Amino acid sequence: MLNTTEVNPGLEGVVAADTRLSSVDGQHGELLIAGFPVETLAPKASFEETVYLLWHDTLPDIDRLAAFRHELQAARALPPATLELLHAAAMESIPPMDALRMAAGTLSLPAPGLVVSDAQATANAVVARFPTIIAAYWRLLHGDPLVDPDPQLDHAANFLYMLTGEIPHPERTRGLETYLNTVVDHGLNASTFTARVIIATGSDLVSAITGAIGALKGPLHGGAPGPALDMVFEIGEVASIDRVLRQKLATGERLMGFGHRVYRVRDPRADVLAVAAEHMYQAAGDMQLYTLAKAVEERAVALLAEHKPGRNLQTNVEFYTALLLHGLDLPTELFTPTFAISRVVGWIAHCFEQQALHRIIRPQSIYHGPRDRQWVPLTER
Ligand code: ACO
């Protein structure tokens, strides 16, 4: 047995899994998704192609892709109890990530007209229903009538349609697909590790993804893009960048959208999303916010270099996520839930890998508490 004397509270550098799903090279800023550089895959693939690639380790041909699209389209409707729960959550104005976490737990229930017979069917149902949950919840929160999924639309377009009631322009669908492809998997990040820990106990897929949502929600993981955009809005104009950023650093605040546990250079996903965001803002004919964000990024990286010399804190994925999703008119409250629409695919793929190992994940801790306590009866304390 391993005799552990050194504690590594953040598990940096600890390798806990073999995977064929994604490779994160933090020194060189390279991300491979199932063998493809993220820059190649993300702007080209439909989201369904990316899901198929991760789950089956090959790109689908035309027939397989059509069949897979159909399977996902057929699984979009929610179990009645999920809708009831979303109604109750909306009455209490529960934040969307919490509503998603609660609703995800109900996905073990059957939905009308769909037989969930095995793990693959469960996986399809979970992925197909995440956008339905998020769009339905957003509309319930605002007292708007629900929009049924449109079986003619693919995953990304259908999400935007269910949110707004309008069929999205192909340019916007492409922007969302590029985003979903970019963040679909990323090594053993916190939420993926959570999913693997849960499934490794012999638990089920719905439990694993529900726990992973809890991990994704935190501001140090998937909860950063909202605050990153808030920061750009708070700055408001180029002339205020330096003052606001310096003030934040002086008061010990972290600049959201910068720094990464693994990347020691610029997060390659930031580049992919910056290009997609630029297209989006150019198409909309208003580059003001994009230009301001670029200036904020440049100054933030420079100030972080002064603040933490030698640490090389660079732009991470969340900074341009915020800009891209805002360009798609998604409200900030839906940034992290939209991240979950994509990352749930990676969680599931990792769960399948972990299940094949049949090995519980169980690290150790070193006890530092007292060893000689005397028991005092309740009446004498
Ligand atoms: N702003 C200011 N200071 C920072 C930042 C930042 N964005 N990031 C790191 N630092 C500082 C830390 O305060 C720390 O200082 P200390 O040594 O005096 O305590 C030092 O740099 C080293 O940082 P760590 O926290 O050790 O870096 P770690 O690898 O643990 O954290 C993390 C990475 C959590 C992403 C961090 O950089 C951060 O909080 N960034 C802001 C939040 C964010 O953008 N999160 C999204 C990450 S991407 C994703 O999860 C999808």
GROMACS .gro file of C-alpha atoms and ligand atoms in nm:
model
  432
    1MET     CA    1   0.000   0.000   0.000
    2LEU     CA    2   0.112   0.358  -0.076
    3ASN     CA    3   0.260   0.530   0.231
    4THR     CA    4   0.150   0.891   0.182
    5THR     CA    5   0.336   1.151   0.381
    6GLU     CA    6   0.286   1.452   0.157
    7VAL     CA    7  -0.056   1.608   0.108
    8ASN     CA    8  -0.153   1.745  -0.233
    9PRO     CA    9  -0.484   1.921  -0.161
   10GLY     CA   10  -0.553   2.022  -0.524
   11LEU     CA   11  -0.421   1.692  -0.669
   12GLU     CA   12  -0.202   1.888  -0.915
   13GLY     CA   13   0.000   1.658  -1.134
   14VAL     CA   14  -0.176   1.346  -1.005
   15VAL     CA   15  -0.275   1.113  -1.291
   16ALA     CA   16  -0.594   0.925  -1.207
   17ALA     CA   17  -0.716   0.796  -1.544
   18ASP     CA   18  -0.623   0.684  -1.894
   19THR     CA   19  -0.851   0.837  -2.154
   20ARG     CA   20  -0.893   0.847  -2.531
   21LEU     CA   21  -1.135   1.140  -2.507
   22SER     CA   22  -0.921   1.453  -2.485
   23SER     CA   23  -0.560   1.554  -2.435
   24VAL     CA   24  -0.479   1.880  -2.255
   25ASP     CA   25  -0.121   2.000  -2.300
   26GLY     CA   26  -0.094   2.289  -2.057
   27GLN     CA   27   0.267   2.374  -2.143
   28HIS     CA   28   0.210   2.418  -2.516
   29GLY     CA   29  -0.156   2.525  -2.506
   30GLU     CA   30  -0.281   2.232  -2.714
   31LEU     CA   31  -0.613   2.056  -2.681
   32LEU     CA   32  -0.701   1.740  -2.876
   33ILE     CA   33  -1.059   1.615  -2.875
   34ALA     CA   34  -1.071   1.246  -2.971
   35GLY     CA   35  -0.762   1.299  -3.185
   36PHE     CA   36  -0.861   1.631  -3.348
   37PRO     CA   37  -0.703   1.967  -3.255
   38VAL     CA   38  -0.986   2.174  -3.109
   39GLU     CA   39  -0.920   2.442  -3.375
   40THR     CA   40  -0.998   2.185  -3.648
   41LEU     CA   41  -1.297   2.015  -3.494
   42ALA     CA   42  -1.489   2.293  -3.323
   43PRO     CA   43  -1.570   2.524  -3.617
   44LYS     CA   44  -1.647   2.237  -3.861
   45ALA     CA   45  -1.841   1.963  -3.680
   46SER     CA   46  -2.209   1.964  -3.601
   47PHE     CA   47  -2.266   1.902  -3.232
   48GLU     CA   48  -2.420   1.563  -3.308
   49GLU     CA   49  -2.102   1.463  -3.495
   50THR     CA   50  -1.893   1.561  -3.193
   51VAL     CA   51  -2.114   1.362  -2.955
   52TYR     CA   52  -2.094   1.058  -3.182
   53LEU     CA   53  -1.717   1.095  -3.211
   54LEU     CA   54  -1.666   1.107  -2.835
   55TRP     CA   55  -1.897   0.818  -2.760
   56HIS     CA   56  -1.798   0.588  -3.050
   57ASP     CA   57  -1.440   0.703  -3.120
   58THR     CA   58  -1.512   0.757  -3.490
   59LEU     CA   59  -1.691   1.013  -3.704
   60PRO     CA   60  -2.034   0.892  -3.821
   61ASP     CA   61  -2.111   0.836  -4.190
   62ILE     CA   62  -2.424   0.996  -4.338
   63ASP     CA   63  -2.659   0.712  -4.239
   64ARG     CA   64  -2.526   0.675  -3.887
   65LEU     CA   65  -2.541   1.050  -3.831
   66ALA     CA   66  -2.903   1.062  -3.953
   67ALA     CA   67  -2.998   0.773  -3.724
   68PHE     CA   68  -2.822   0.932  -3.425
   69ARG     CA   69  -2.987   1.271  -3.491
   70HIS     CA   70  -3.321   1.095  -3.496
   71GLU     CA   71  -3.251   0.916  -3.167
   72LEU     CA   72  -3.167   1.244  -2.994
   73GLN     CA   73  -3.463   1.427  -3.149
   74ALA     CA   74  -3.698   1.151  -3.029
   75ALA     CA   75  -3.570   1.179  -2.670
   76ARG     CA   76  -3.617   1.553  -2.612
   77ALA     CA   77  -3.952   1.553  -2.430
   78LEU     CA   78  -3.938   1.574  -2.051
   79PRO     CA   79  -4.098   1.338  -1.799
   80PRO     CA   80  -4.413   1.509  -1.656
   81ALA     CA   81  -4.256   1.512  -1.307
   82THR     CA   82  -3.956   1.707  -1.443
   83LEU     CA   83  -4.189   1.977  -1.574
   84GLU     CA   84  -4.376   1.989  -1.243
   85LEU     CA   85  -4.048   2.034  -1.060
   86LEU     CA   86  -3.941   2.313  -1.297
   87HIS     CA   87  -4.274   2.490  -1.233
   88ALA     CA   88  -4.214   2.467  -0.856
   89ALA     CA   89  -3.853   2.589  -0.891
   90ALA     CA   90  -3.964   2.885  -1.106
   91MET     CA   91  -4.217   2.986  -0.839
   92GLU     CA   92  -3.921   3.019  -0.599
   93SER     CA   93  -3.694   3.187  -0.860
   94ILE     CA   94  -3.429   2.920  -0.806
   95PRO     CA   95  -3.111   2.997  -1.011
   96PRO     CA   96  -3.104   2.805  -1.344
   97MET     CA   97  -2.800   2.589  -1.251
   98ASP     CA   98  -2.980   2.469  -0.938
   99ALA     CA   99  -3.296   2.404  -1.136
  100LEU     CA  100  -3.089   2.203  -1.387
  101ARG     CA  101  -2.931   2.003  -1.104
  102MET     CA  102  -3.270   1.925  -0.952
  103ALA     CA  103  -3.427   1.842  -1.288
  104ALA     CA  104  -3.134   1.623  -1.392
  105GLY     CA  105  -3.206   1.398  -1.095
  106THR     CA  106  -3.555   1.330  -1.233
  107LEU     CA  107  -3.423   1.200  -1.565
  108SER     CA  108  -3.437   0.844  -1.432
  109LEU     CA  109  -3.814   0.876  -1.481
  110PRO     CA  110  -3.974   0.765  -1.808
  111ALA     CA  111  -4.089   1.025  -2.059
  112PRO     CA  112  -4.398   0.981  -2.278
  113GLY     CA  113  -4.334   0.760  -2.583
  114LEU     CA  114  -3.974   0.673  -2.502
  115VAL     CA  115  -3.842   0.345  -2.369
  116VAL     CA  116  -3.509   0.391  -2.193
  117SER     CA  117  -3.383   0.037  -2.203
  118ASP     CA  118  -3.008   0.053  -2.153
  119ALA     CA  119  -2.715   0.280  -2.063
  120GLN     CA  120  -2.685   0.415  -2.420
  121ALA     CA  121  -3.054   0.508  -2.431
  122THR     CA  122  -3.016   0.678  -2.090
  123ALA     CA  123  -2.715   0.869  -2.223
  124ASN     CA  124  -2.913   0.983  -2.530
  125ALA     CA  125  -3.207   1.087  -2.315
  126VAL     CA  126  -2.989   1.290  -2.077
  127VAL     CA  127  -2.811   1.474  -2.359
  128ALA     CA  128  -3.134   1.530  -2.555
  129ARG     CA  129  -3.318   1.667  -2.252
  130PHE     CA  130  -3.066   1.912  -2.106
  131PRO     CA  131  -3.157   2.187  -2.360
  132THR     CA  132  -3.528   2.118  -2.306
  133ILE     CA  133  -3.488   2.159  -1.929
  134ILE     CA  134  -3.291   2.482  -1.958
  135ALA     CA  135  -3.512   2.645  -2.222
  136ALA     CA  136  -3.833   2.540  -2.045
  137TYR     CA  137  -3.704   2.668  -1.711
  138TRP     CA  138  -3.600   3.003  -1.853
  139ARG     CA  139  -3.942   3.054  -2.008
  140LEU     CA  140  -4.120   2.946  -1.688
  141LEU     CA  141  -3.909   3.191  -1.488
  142HIS     CA  142  -4.032   3.470  -1.714
  143GLY     CA  143  -4.393   3.356  -1.735
  144ASP     CA  144  -4.362   3.273  -2.106
  145PRO     CA  145  -4.545   2.979  -2.265
  146LEU     CA  146  -4.328   2.674  -2.328
  147VAL     CA  147  -4.201   2.605  -2.680
  148ASP     CA  148  -4.207   2.239  -2.782
  149PRO     CA  149  -3.891   2.095  -2.940
  150ASP     CA  150  -3.890   2.111  -3.321
  151PRO     CA  151  -3.800   1.769  -3.466
  152GLN     CA  152  -3.678   1.938  -3.786
  153LEU     CA  153  -3.403   2.121  -3.597
  154ASP     CA  154  -3.072   1.985  -3.474
  155HIS     CA  155  -2.957   2.000  -3.114
  156ALA     CA  156  -2.806   2.352  -3.108
  157ALA     CA  157  -3.066   2.519  -3.330
  158ASN     CA  158  -3.347   2.354  -3.136
  159PHE     CA  159  -3.209   2.488  -2.806
  160LEU     CA  160  -3.213   2.846  -2.939
  161TYR     CA  161  -3.559   2.785  -3.086
  162MET     CA  162  -3.702   2.653  -2.757
  163LEU     CA  163  -3.557   2.953  -2.574
  164THR     CA  164  -3.683   3.224  -2.807
  165GLY     CA  165  -3.964   3.068  -3.013
  166GLU     CA  166  -3.779   3.177  -3.328
  167ILE     CA  167  -3.584   2.960  -3.572
  168PRO     CA  168  -3.225   3.087  -3.540
  169HIS     CA  169  -3.018   3.221  -3.829
  170PRO     CA  170  -2.766   2.952  -3.943
  171GLU     CA  171  -2.481   3.187  -3.843
  172ARG     CA  172  -2.602   3.185  -3.482
  173THR     CA  173  -2.647   2.808  -3.483
  174ARG     CA  174  -2.291   2.774  -3.613
  175GLY     CA  175  -2.166   3.003  -3.333
  176LEU     CA  176  -2.338   2.791  -3.070
  177GLU     CA  177  -2.217   2.463  -3.222
  178THR     CA  178  -1.860   2.592  -3.227
  179TYR     CA  179  -1.893   2.677  -2.859
  180LEU     CA  180  -2.052   2.340  -2.767
  181ASN     CA  181  -1.780   2.151  -2.959
  182THR     CA  182  -1.504   2.355  -2.795
  183VAL     CA  183  -1.602   2.276  -2.436
  184VAL     CA  184  -1.731   1.920  -2.478
  185ASP     CA  185  -1.441   1.757  -2.296
  186HIS     CA  186  -1.129   1.873  -2.117
  187GLY     CA  187  -0.929   1.604  -1.943
  188LEU     CA  188  -0.989   1.535  -1.579
  189ASN     CA  189  -1.144   1.871  -1.488
  190ALA     CA  190  -1.335   1.903  -1.158
  191SER     CA  191  -1.683   1.812  -1.285
  192THR     CA  192  -1.558   1.522  -1.498
  193PHE     CA  193  -1.360   1.389  -1.204
  194THR     CA  194  -1.674   1.418  -0.991
  195ALA     CA  195  -1.871   1.214  -1.245
  196ARG     CA  196  -1.597   0.951  -1.257
  197VAL     CA  197  -1.579   0.927  -0.877
  198ILE     CA  198  -1.955   0.874  -0.855
  199ILE     CA  199  -1.982   0.619  -1.137
  200ALA     CA  200  -1.674   0.432  -1.006
  201THR     CA  201  -1.867   0.338  -0.693
  202GLY     CA  202  -2.102   0.135  -0.915
  203SER     CA  203  -2.362   0.413  -0.907
  204ASP     CA  204  -2.572   0.511  -1.211
  205LEU     CA  205  -2.530   0.763  -1.494
  206VAL     CA  206  -2.802   1.002  -1.374
  207SER     CA  207  -2.641   1.021  -1.027
  208ALA     CA  208  -2.301   1.086  -1.184
  209ILE     CA  209  -2.418   1.371  -1.408
  210THR     CA  210  -2.624   1.525  -1.127
  211GLY     CA  211  -2.314   1.540  -0.904
  212ALA     CA  212  -2.108   1.678  -1.191
  213ILE     CA  213  -2.353   1.966  -1.238
  214GLY     CA  214  -2.287   2.062  -0.875
  215ALA     CA  215  -1.913   2.076  -0.943
  216LEU     CA  216  -1.954   2.271  -1.269
  217LYS     CA  217  -2.161   2.539  -1.098
  218GLY     CA  218  -1.874   2.674  -0.884
  219PRO     CA  219  -1.716   3.007  -0.987
  220LEU     CA  220  -1.368   2.852  -1.004
  221HIS     CA  221  -1.488   2.605  -1.269
  222GLY     CA  222  -1.789   2.661  -1.497
  223GLY     CA  223  -1.939   2.955  -1.311
  224ALA     CA  224  -1.685   3.209  -1.435
  225PRO     CA  225  -1.823   3.340  -1.768
  226GLY     CA  226  -2.109   3.537  -1.613
  227PRO     CA  227  -1.873   3.726  -1.379
  228ALA     CA  228  -1.620   3.768  -1.664
  229LEU     CA  229  -1.880   3.952  -1.871
  230ASP     CA  230  -1.998   4.149  -1.567
  231MET     CA  231  -1.640   4.269  -1.528
  232VAL     CA  232  -1.629   4.394  -1.890
  233PHE     CA  233  -1.962   4.572  -1.841
  234GLU     CA  234  -1.846   4.719  -1.510
  235ILE     CA  235  -1.538   4.860  -1.685
  236GLY     CA  236  -1.764   5.002  -1.956
  237GLU     CA  237  -1.501   5.201  -2.149
  238VAL     CA  238  -1.136   5.169  -2.245
  239ALA     CA  239  -1.039   5.463  -2.021
  240SER     CA  240  -1.155   5.274  -1.708
  241ILE     CA  241  -0.982   4.942  -1.775
  242ASP     CA  242  -0.665   5.006  -1.581
  243ARG     CA  243  -0.833   5.162  -1.277
  244VAL     CA  244  -1.098   4.890  -1.235
  245LEU     CA  245  -0.860   4.599  -1.288
  246ARG     CA  246  -0.597   4.742  -1.051
  247GLN     CA  247  -0.865   4.802  -0.788
  248LYS     CA  248  -0.985   4.442  -0.814
  249LEU     CA  249  -0.636   4.302  -0.778
  250ALA     CA  250  -0.555   4.536  -0.488
  251THR     CA  251  -0.860   4.412  -0.296
  252GLY     CA  252  -0.765   4.046  -0.358
  253GLU     CA  253  -1.035   3.980  -0.618
  254ARG     CA  254  -0.960   3.731  -0.894
  255LEU     CA  255  -1.001   3.850  -1.251
  256MET     CA  256  -1.260   3.611  -1.388
  257GLY     CA  257  -1.171   3.452  -1.719
  258PHE     CA  258  -0.797   3.444  -1.644
  259GLY     CA  259  -0.570   3.175  -1.503
  260HIS     CA  260  -0.601   2.799  -1.532
  261ARG     CA  261  -0.490   2.501  -1.330
  262VAL     CA  262  -0.341   2.323  -1.631
  263TYR     CA  263  -0.267   2.584  -1.898
  264ARG     CA  264   0.052   2.780  -1.842
  265VAL     CA  265   0.003   2.956  -2.177
  266ARG     CA  266  -0.309   3.090  -2.345
  267ASP     CA  267  -0.602   2.845  -2.331
  268PRO     CA  268  -0.641   2.727  -2.697
  269ARG     CA  269  -1.019   2.729  -2.653
  270ALA     CA  270  -1.003   3.106  -2.595
  271ASP     CA  271  -0.866   3.149  -2.950
  272VAL     CA  272  -1.134   2.930  -3.110
  273LEU     CA  273  -1.408   3.118  -2.927
  274ALA     CA  274  -1.251   3.459  -2.993
  275VAL     CA  275  -1.270   3.390  -3.369
  276ALA     CA  276  -1.630   3.266  -3.342
  277ALA     CA  277  -1.725   3.569  -3.130
  278GLU     CA  278  -1.563   3.807  -3.378
  279HIS     CA  279  -1.777   3.657  -3.661
  280MET     CA  280  -2.087   3.693  -3.448
  281TYR     CA  281  -2.027   4.059  -3.362
  282GLN     CA  282  -1.921   4.143  -3.717
  283ALA     CA  283  -2.240   3.985  -3.854
  284ALA     CA  284  -2.443   4.188  -3.605
  285GLY     CA  285  -2.262   4.504  -3.725
  286ASP     CA  286  -2.158   4.619  -3.376
  287MET     CA  287  -1.798   4.558  -3.265
  288GLN     CA  288  -1.803   4.788  -2.960
  289LEU     CA  289  -1.823   4.522  -2.688
  290TYR     CA  290  -1.582   4.290  -2.870
  291THR     CA  291  -1.325   4.569  -2.905
  292LEU     CA  292  -1.359   4.665  -2.539
  293ALA     CA  293  -1.321   4.300  -2.431
  294LYS     CA  294  -1.004   4.265  -2.640
  295ALA     CA  295  -0.858   4.571  -2.468
  296VAL     CA  296  -0.961   4.437  -2.125
  297GLU     CA  297  -0.795   4.104  -2.205
  298GLU     CA  298  -0.469   4.266  -2.310
  299ARG     CA  299  -0.450   4.483  -1.998
  300ALA     CA  300  -0.563   4.206  -1.761
  301VAL     CA  301  -0.286   3.973  -1.881
  302ALA     CA  302  -0.028   4.250  -1.838
  303LEU     CA  303  -0.150   4.341  -1.486
  304LEU     CA  304  -0.166   3.975  -1.380
  305ALA     CA  305   0.198   3.941  -1.489
  306GLU     CA  306   0.286   4.227  -1.251
  307HIS     CA  307   0.059   4.087  -0.978
  308LYS     CA  308   0.190   3.728  -0.991
  309PRO     CA  309   0.529   3.742  -1.164
  310GLY     CA  310   0.637   3.408  -1.308
  311ARG     CA  311   0.287   3.252  -1.277
  312ASN     CA  312   0.192   3.341  -1.639
  313LEU     CA  313  -0.180   3.389  -1.580
  314GLN     CA  314  -0.342   3.396  -1.925
  315THR     CA  315  -0.689   3.419  -2.075
  316ASN     CA  316  -0.899   3.106  -2.019
  317VAL     CA  317  -1.199   2.966  -2.207
  318GLU     CA  318  -1.452   3.152  -1.995
  319PHE     CA  319  -1.359   3.501  -2.111
  320TYR     CA  320  -1.455   3.444  -2.475
  321THR     CA  321  -1.736   3.209  -2.380
  322ALA     CA  322  -1.897   3.508  -2.214
  323LEU     CA  323  -1.854   3.723  -2.521
  324LEU     CA  324  -1.975   3.459  -2.766
  325LEU     CA  325  -2.280   3.357  -2.564
  326HIS     CA  326  -2.371   3.722  -2.507
  327GLY     CA  327  -2.344   3.773  -2.883
  328LEU     CA  328  -2.597   3.492  -2.922
  329ASP     CA  329  -2.830   3.692  -2.692
  330LEU     CA  330  -2.810   3.429  -2.421
  331PRO     CA  331  -2.863   3.583  -2.076
  332THR     CA  332  -2.567   3.555  -1.834
  333GLU     CA  333  -2.769   3.328  -1.604
  334LEU     CA  334  -2.773   3.069  -1.884
  335PHE     CA  335  -2.399   3.071  -1.958
  336THR     CA  336  -2.312   2.790  -1.717
  337PRO     CA  337  -2.623   2.583  -1.798
  338THR     CA  338  -2.527   2.613  -2.168
  339PHE     CA  339  -2.179   2.490  -2.078
  340ALA     CA  340  -2.351   2.190  -1.915
  341ILE     CA  341  -2.543   2.114  -2.239
  342SER     CA  342  -2.207   2.041  -2.395
  343ARG     CA  343  -1.999   1.903  -2.108
  344VAL     CA  344  -2.262   1.643  -2.013
  345VAL     CA  345  -2.149   1.459  -2.328
  346GLY     CA  346  -1.792   1.444  -2.194
  347TRP     CA  347  -1.912   1.338  -1.848
  348ILE     CA  348  -2.103   1.049  -1.999
  349ALA     CA  349  -1.809   0.941  -2.218
  350HIS     CA  350  -1.583   0.945  -1.910
  351CYS     CA  351  -1.841   0.746  -1.713
  352PHE     CA  352  -1.834   0.476  -1.984
  353GLU     CA  353  -1.452   0.468  -1.966
  354GLN     CA  354  -1.456   0.453  -1.587
  355GLN     CA  355  -1.720   0.178  -1.577
  356ALA     CA  356  -1.498  -0.043  -1.792
  357LEU     CA  357  -1.225  -0.026  -1.521
  358HIS     CA  358  -1.441  -0.163  -1.237
  359ARG     CA  359  -1.229   0.026  -0.984
  360ILE     CA  360  -1.348   0.258  -0.709
  361ILE     CA  361  -1.162   0.593  -0.679
  362ARG     CA  362  -1.046   0.622  -0.319
  363PRO     CA  363  -0.753   0.853  -0.224
  364GLN     CA  364  -0.623   0.886   0.131
  365SER     CA  365  -0.604   1.158   0.394
  366ILE     CA  366  -0.360   1.216   0.677
  367TYR     CA  367  -0.521   1.255   1.018
  368HIS     CA  368  -0.412   1.565   1.213
  369GLY     CA  369  -0.676   1.566   1.488
  370PRO     CA  370  -0.627   1.480   1.854
  371ARG     CA  371  -0.575   1.116   1.954
  372ASP     CA  372  -0.635   1.122   2.329
  373ARG     CA  373  -0.986   1.266   2.377
  374GLN     CA  374  -1.181   1.146   2.681
  375TRP     CA  375  -1.552   1.080   2.641
  376VAL     CA  376  -1.763   1.316   2.860
  377PRO     CA  377  -2.126   1.210   2.915
  378LEU     CA  378  -2.385   1.453   2.771
  379THR     CA  379  -2.508   1.573   3.113
  380GLU     CA  380  -2.155   1.668   3.219
  381ARG     CA  381  -2.055   1.878   2.912
  382ACO     N1  382  -0.694   3.675  -1.085
  382ACO     C1  383  -0.610   3.712  -0.986
  382ACO     N2  384  -0.523   3.629  -0.928
  382ACO     C2  385  -0.521   3.504  -0.974
  382ACO     C3  386  -0.605   3.459  -1.077
  382ACO     C4  387  -0.695   3.550  -1.134
  382ACO     N3  388  -0.777   3.516  -1.231
  382ACO     N4  389  -0.581   3.328  -1.100
  382ACO     C5  390  -0.486   3.292  -1.014
  382ACO     N5  391  -0.450   3.398  -0.938
  382ACO     C6  392  -0.349   3.400  -0.832
  382ACO     C7  393  -0.402   3.325  -0.709
  382ACO     O1  394  -0.465   3.415  -0.622
  382ACO     C8  395  -0.278   3.265  -0.651
  382ACO     O2  396  -0.216   3.359  -0.571
  382ACO     P1  397  -0.147   3.314  -0.431
  382ACO     O3  398  -0.037   3.220  -0.473
  382ACO     O4  399  -0.102   3.442  -0.371
  382ACO     O5  400  -0.255   3.244  -0.352
  382ACO     C9  401  -0.187   3.242  -0.773
  382ACO     O6  402  -0.235   3.327  -0.878
  382ACO    C10  403  -0.189   3.102  -0.822
  382ACO     O7  404  -0.322   3.066  -0.850
  382ACO     P2  405  -0.390   2.933  -0.805
  382ACO     O8  406  -0.520   2.962  -0.738
  382ACO     O9  407  -0.289   2.846  -0.734
  382ACO    O10  408  -0.419   2.867  -0.940
  382ACO     P3  409  -0.507   2.739  -0.954
  382ACO    O11  410  -0.441   2.657  -1.054
  382ACO    O12  411  -0.539   2.676  -0.827
  382ACO    O13  412  -0.644   2.805  -1.001
  382ACO    C11  413  -0.814   2.897  -1.127
  382ACO    C12  414  -0.687   2.811  -1.129
  382ACO    C13  415  -0.910   2.849  -1.019
  382ACO    C14  416  -0.883   2.889  -1.261
  382ACO    C15  417  -0.774   3.045  -1.099
  382ACO    O14  418  -0.683   3.091  -1.196
  382ACO    C16  419  -0.893   3.139  -1.090
  382ACO    O15  420  -0.955   3.150  -0.984
  382ACO     N6  421  -0.930   3.210  -1.205
  382ACO    C17  422  -1.044   3.295  -1.206
  382ACO    C18  423  -1.171   3.210  -1.220
  382ACO    C19  424  -1.188   3.152  -1.361
  382ACO    O16  425  -1.165   3.218  -1.460
  382ACO     N7  426  -1.231   3.024  -1.366
  382ACO    C20  427  -1.255   2.950  -1.489
  382ACO    C21  428  -1.147   2.849  -1.513
  382ACO     S1  429  -1.170   2.767  -1.669
  382ACO    C22  430  -1.276   2.639  -1.636
  382ACO    O17  431  -1.283   2.586  -1.528
  382ACO    C23  432  -1.368   2.592  -1.741
   0.00000   0.00000   0.00000
